[in-house]
PDB file of C-alpha atoms in Angstrom:
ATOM      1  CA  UNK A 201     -16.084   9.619 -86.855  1.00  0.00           C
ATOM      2  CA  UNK A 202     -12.242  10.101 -87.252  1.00  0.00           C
ATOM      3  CA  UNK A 203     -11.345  13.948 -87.099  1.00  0.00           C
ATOM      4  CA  UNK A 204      -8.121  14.508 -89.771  1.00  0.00           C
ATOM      5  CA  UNK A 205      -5.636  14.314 -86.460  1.00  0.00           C
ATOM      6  CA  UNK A 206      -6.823  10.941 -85.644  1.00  0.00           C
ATOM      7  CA  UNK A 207      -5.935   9.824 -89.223  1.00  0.00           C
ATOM      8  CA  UNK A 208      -2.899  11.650 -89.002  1.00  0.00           C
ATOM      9  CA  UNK A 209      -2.198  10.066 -85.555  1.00  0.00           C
ATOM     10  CA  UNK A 210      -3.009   6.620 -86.973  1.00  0.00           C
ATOM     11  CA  UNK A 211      -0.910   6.967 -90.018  1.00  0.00           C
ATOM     12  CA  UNK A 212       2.387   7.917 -87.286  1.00  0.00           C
ATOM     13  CA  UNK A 213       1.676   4.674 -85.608  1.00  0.00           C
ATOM     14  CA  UNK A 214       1.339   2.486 -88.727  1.00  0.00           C
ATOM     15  CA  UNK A 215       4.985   3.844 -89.994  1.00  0.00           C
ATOM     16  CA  UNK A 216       6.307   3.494 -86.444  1.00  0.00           C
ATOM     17  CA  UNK A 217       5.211  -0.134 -85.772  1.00  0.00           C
ATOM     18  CA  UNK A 218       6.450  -0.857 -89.664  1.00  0.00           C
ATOM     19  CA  UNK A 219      10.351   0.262 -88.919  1.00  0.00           C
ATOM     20  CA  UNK A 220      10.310  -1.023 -85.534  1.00  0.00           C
ATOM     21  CA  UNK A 221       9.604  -4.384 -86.108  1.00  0.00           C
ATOM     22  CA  UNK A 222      13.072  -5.169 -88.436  1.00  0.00           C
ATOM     23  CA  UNK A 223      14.764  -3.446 -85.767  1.00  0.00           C
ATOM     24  CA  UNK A 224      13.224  -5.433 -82.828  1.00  0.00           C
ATOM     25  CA  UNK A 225      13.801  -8.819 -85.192  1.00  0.00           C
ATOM     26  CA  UNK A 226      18.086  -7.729 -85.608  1.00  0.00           C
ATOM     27  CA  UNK A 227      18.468  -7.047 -81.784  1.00  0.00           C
ATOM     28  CA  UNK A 228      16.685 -10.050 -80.933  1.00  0.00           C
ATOM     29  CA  UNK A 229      18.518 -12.213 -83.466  1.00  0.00           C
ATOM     30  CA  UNK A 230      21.707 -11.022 -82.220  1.00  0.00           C
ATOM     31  CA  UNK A 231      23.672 -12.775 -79.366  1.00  0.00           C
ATOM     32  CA  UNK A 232      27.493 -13.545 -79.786  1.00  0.00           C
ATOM     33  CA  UNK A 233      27.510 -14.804 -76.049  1.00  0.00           C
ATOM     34  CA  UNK A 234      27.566 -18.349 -75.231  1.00  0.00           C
ATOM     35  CA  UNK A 235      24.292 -19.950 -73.784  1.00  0.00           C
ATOM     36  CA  UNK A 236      24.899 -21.213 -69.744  1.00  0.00           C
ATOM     37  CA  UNK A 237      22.268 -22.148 -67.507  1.00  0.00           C
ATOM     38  CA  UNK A 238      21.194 -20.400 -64.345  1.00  0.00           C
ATOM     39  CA  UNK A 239      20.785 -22.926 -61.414  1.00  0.00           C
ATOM     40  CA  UNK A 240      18.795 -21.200 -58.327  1.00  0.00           C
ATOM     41  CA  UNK A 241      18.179 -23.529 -55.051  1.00  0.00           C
ATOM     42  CA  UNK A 242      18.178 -22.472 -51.314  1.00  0.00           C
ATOM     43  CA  UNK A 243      21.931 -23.328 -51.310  1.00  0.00           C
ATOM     44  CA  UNK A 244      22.830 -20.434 -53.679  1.00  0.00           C
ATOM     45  CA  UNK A 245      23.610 -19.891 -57.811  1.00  0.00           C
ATOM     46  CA  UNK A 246      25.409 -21.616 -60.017  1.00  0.00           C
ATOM     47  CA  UNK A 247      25.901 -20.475 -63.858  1.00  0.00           C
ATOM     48  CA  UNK A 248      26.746 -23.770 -65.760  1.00  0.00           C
ATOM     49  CA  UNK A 249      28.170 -23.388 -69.738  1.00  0.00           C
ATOM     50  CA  UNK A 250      26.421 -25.338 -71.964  1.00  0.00           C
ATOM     51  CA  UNK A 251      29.137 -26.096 -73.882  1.00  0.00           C
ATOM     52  CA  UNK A 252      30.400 -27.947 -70.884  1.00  0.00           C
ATOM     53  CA  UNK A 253      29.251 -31.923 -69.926  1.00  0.00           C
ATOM     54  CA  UNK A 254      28.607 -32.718 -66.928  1.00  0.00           C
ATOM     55  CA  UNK A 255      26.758 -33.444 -64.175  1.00  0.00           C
ATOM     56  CA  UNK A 256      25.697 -30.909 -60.774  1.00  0.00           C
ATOM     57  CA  UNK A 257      24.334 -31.802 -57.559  1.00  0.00           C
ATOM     58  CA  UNK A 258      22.345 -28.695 -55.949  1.00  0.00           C
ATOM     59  CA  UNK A 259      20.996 -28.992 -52.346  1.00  0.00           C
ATOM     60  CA  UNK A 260      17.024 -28.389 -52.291  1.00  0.00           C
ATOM     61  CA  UNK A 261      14.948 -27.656 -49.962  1.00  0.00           C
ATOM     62  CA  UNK A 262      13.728 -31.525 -49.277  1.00  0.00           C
ATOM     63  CA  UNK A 263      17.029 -33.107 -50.759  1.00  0.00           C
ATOM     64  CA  UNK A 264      19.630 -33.231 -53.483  1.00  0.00           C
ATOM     65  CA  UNK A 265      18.544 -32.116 -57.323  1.00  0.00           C
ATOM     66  CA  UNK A 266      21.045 -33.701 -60.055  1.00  0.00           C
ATOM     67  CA  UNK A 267      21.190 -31.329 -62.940  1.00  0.00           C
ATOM     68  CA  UNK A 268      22.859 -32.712 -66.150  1.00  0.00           C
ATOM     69  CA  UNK A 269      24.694 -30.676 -68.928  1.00  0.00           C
ATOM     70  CA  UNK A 270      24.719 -33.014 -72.486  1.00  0.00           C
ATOM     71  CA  UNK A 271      24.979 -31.848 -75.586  1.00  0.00           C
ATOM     72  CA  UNK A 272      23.927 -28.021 -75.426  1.00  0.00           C
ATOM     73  CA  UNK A 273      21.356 -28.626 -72.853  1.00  0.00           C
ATOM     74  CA  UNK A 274      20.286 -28.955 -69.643  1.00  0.00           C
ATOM     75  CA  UNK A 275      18.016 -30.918 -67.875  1.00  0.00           C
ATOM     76  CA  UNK A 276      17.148 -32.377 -64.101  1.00  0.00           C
ATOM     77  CA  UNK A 277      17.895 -36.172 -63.945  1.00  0.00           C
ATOM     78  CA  UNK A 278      16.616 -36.860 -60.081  1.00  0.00           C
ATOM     79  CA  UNK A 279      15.239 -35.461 -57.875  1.00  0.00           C
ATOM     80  CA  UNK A 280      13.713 -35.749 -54.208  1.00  0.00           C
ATOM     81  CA  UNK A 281      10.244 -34.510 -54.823  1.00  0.00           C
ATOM     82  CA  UNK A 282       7.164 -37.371 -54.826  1.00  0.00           C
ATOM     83  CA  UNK A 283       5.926 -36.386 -58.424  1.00  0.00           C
ATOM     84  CA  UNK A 284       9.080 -35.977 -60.378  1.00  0.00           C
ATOM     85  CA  UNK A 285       7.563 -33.350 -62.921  1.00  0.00           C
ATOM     86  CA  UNK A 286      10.959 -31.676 -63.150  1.00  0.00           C
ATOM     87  CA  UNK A 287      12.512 -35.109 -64.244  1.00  0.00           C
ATOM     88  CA  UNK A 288      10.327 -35.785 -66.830  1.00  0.00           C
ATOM     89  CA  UNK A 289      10.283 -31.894 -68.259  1.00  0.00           C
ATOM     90  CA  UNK A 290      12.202 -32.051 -71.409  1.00  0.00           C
ATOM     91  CA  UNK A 291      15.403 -30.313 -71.509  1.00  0.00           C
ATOM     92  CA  UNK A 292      16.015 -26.707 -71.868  1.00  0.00           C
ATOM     93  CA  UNK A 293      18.681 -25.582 -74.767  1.00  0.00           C
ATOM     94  CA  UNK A 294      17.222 -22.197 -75.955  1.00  0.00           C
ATOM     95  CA  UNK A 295      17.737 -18.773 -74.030  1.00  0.00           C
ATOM     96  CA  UNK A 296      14.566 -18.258 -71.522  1.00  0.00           C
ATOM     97  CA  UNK A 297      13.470 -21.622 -71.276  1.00  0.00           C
ATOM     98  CA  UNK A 298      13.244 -22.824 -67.535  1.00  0.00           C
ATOM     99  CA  UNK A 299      12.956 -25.977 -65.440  1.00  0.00           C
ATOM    100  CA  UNK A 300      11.542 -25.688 -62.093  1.00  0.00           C
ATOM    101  CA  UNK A 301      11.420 -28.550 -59.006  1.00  0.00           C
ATOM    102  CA  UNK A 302       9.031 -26.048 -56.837  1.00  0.00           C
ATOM    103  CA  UNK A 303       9.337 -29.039 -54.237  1.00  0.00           C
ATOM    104  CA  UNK A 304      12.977 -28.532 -53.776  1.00  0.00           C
ATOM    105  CA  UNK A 305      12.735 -24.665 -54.651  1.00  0.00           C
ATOM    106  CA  UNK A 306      15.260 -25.080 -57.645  1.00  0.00           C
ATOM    107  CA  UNK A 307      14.730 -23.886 -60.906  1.00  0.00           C
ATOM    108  CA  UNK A 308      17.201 -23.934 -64.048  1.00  0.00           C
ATOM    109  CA  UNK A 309      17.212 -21.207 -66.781  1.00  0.00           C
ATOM    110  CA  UNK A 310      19.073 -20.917 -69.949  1.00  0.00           C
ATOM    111  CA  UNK A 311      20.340 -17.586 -70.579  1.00  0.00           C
ATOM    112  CA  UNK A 312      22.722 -15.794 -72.918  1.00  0.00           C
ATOM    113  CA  UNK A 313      23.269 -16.791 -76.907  1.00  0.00           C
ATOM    114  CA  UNK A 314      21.443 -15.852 -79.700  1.00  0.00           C
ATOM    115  CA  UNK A 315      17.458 -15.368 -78.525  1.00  0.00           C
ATOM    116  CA  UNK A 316      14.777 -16.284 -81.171  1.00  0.00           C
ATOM    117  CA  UNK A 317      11.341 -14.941 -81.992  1.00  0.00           C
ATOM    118  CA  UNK A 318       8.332 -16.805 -80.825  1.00  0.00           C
ATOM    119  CA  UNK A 319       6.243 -14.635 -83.391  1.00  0.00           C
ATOM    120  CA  UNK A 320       6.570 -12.640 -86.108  1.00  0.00           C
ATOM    121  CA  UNK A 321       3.489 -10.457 -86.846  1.00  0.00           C
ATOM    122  CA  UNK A 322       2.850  -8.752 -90.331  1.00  0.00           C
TER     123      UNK A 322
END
């Protein structure tokens, strides 16, 4: 049985969650920075714009890893490793998507620009 400070306590919550979420939606839809990709290998990091073209050779740890830049995105075009997973991933364009040759220990993150939701819950 709810006592009259649980419904009280509830009611708080419900009007909290209510004006946080157009808050939480503004911040997130907010960027103003231009989108780059993160490339991490044994070798180092690289930040690559994605407004850029072009094409990157990173040293893995079992050979070279060709990351392209085309059109807004990134992707990996070769790679060393046996199964080629990262090759066939599709590219990456929106802020926290990643690409990952764990073979090679080089992975490929978009960062920066304008983030979207994944879900908006009413």
């Amino acid at each position: 049985m709810m006592t009259r400070a649980d419904k009280v306590l509830l009611a708080v919550l419900a009007c909290a969650a209510l004006l946080a979420s157009p808050v939480a939606a503004a911040h997130a839809t907010r960027g103003g920075q231009a989108a780059y990709a993160v490339v991490a290998g044994p070798a180092g990091t690289k930040h690559l714009p994605l407004a850029e073209d072009g094409s990157y050779v990173v040293q893995g740890l079992r050979g070279r890893v060709v990351v392209a830049v085309e059109h807004g995105s990134v992707r990996i075009t070769e790679s060393t490793c046996r199964d080629q997973v990262c090759v066939h991933t599709k590219a990456a364009s929106r802020p926290g998507e990643a690409i990952a040759c764990v073979p090679n220990g080089v992975s490929v993150t978009v960062e920066g620009g304008a983030r979207e939701l994944d879900a908006v819950v009413r």
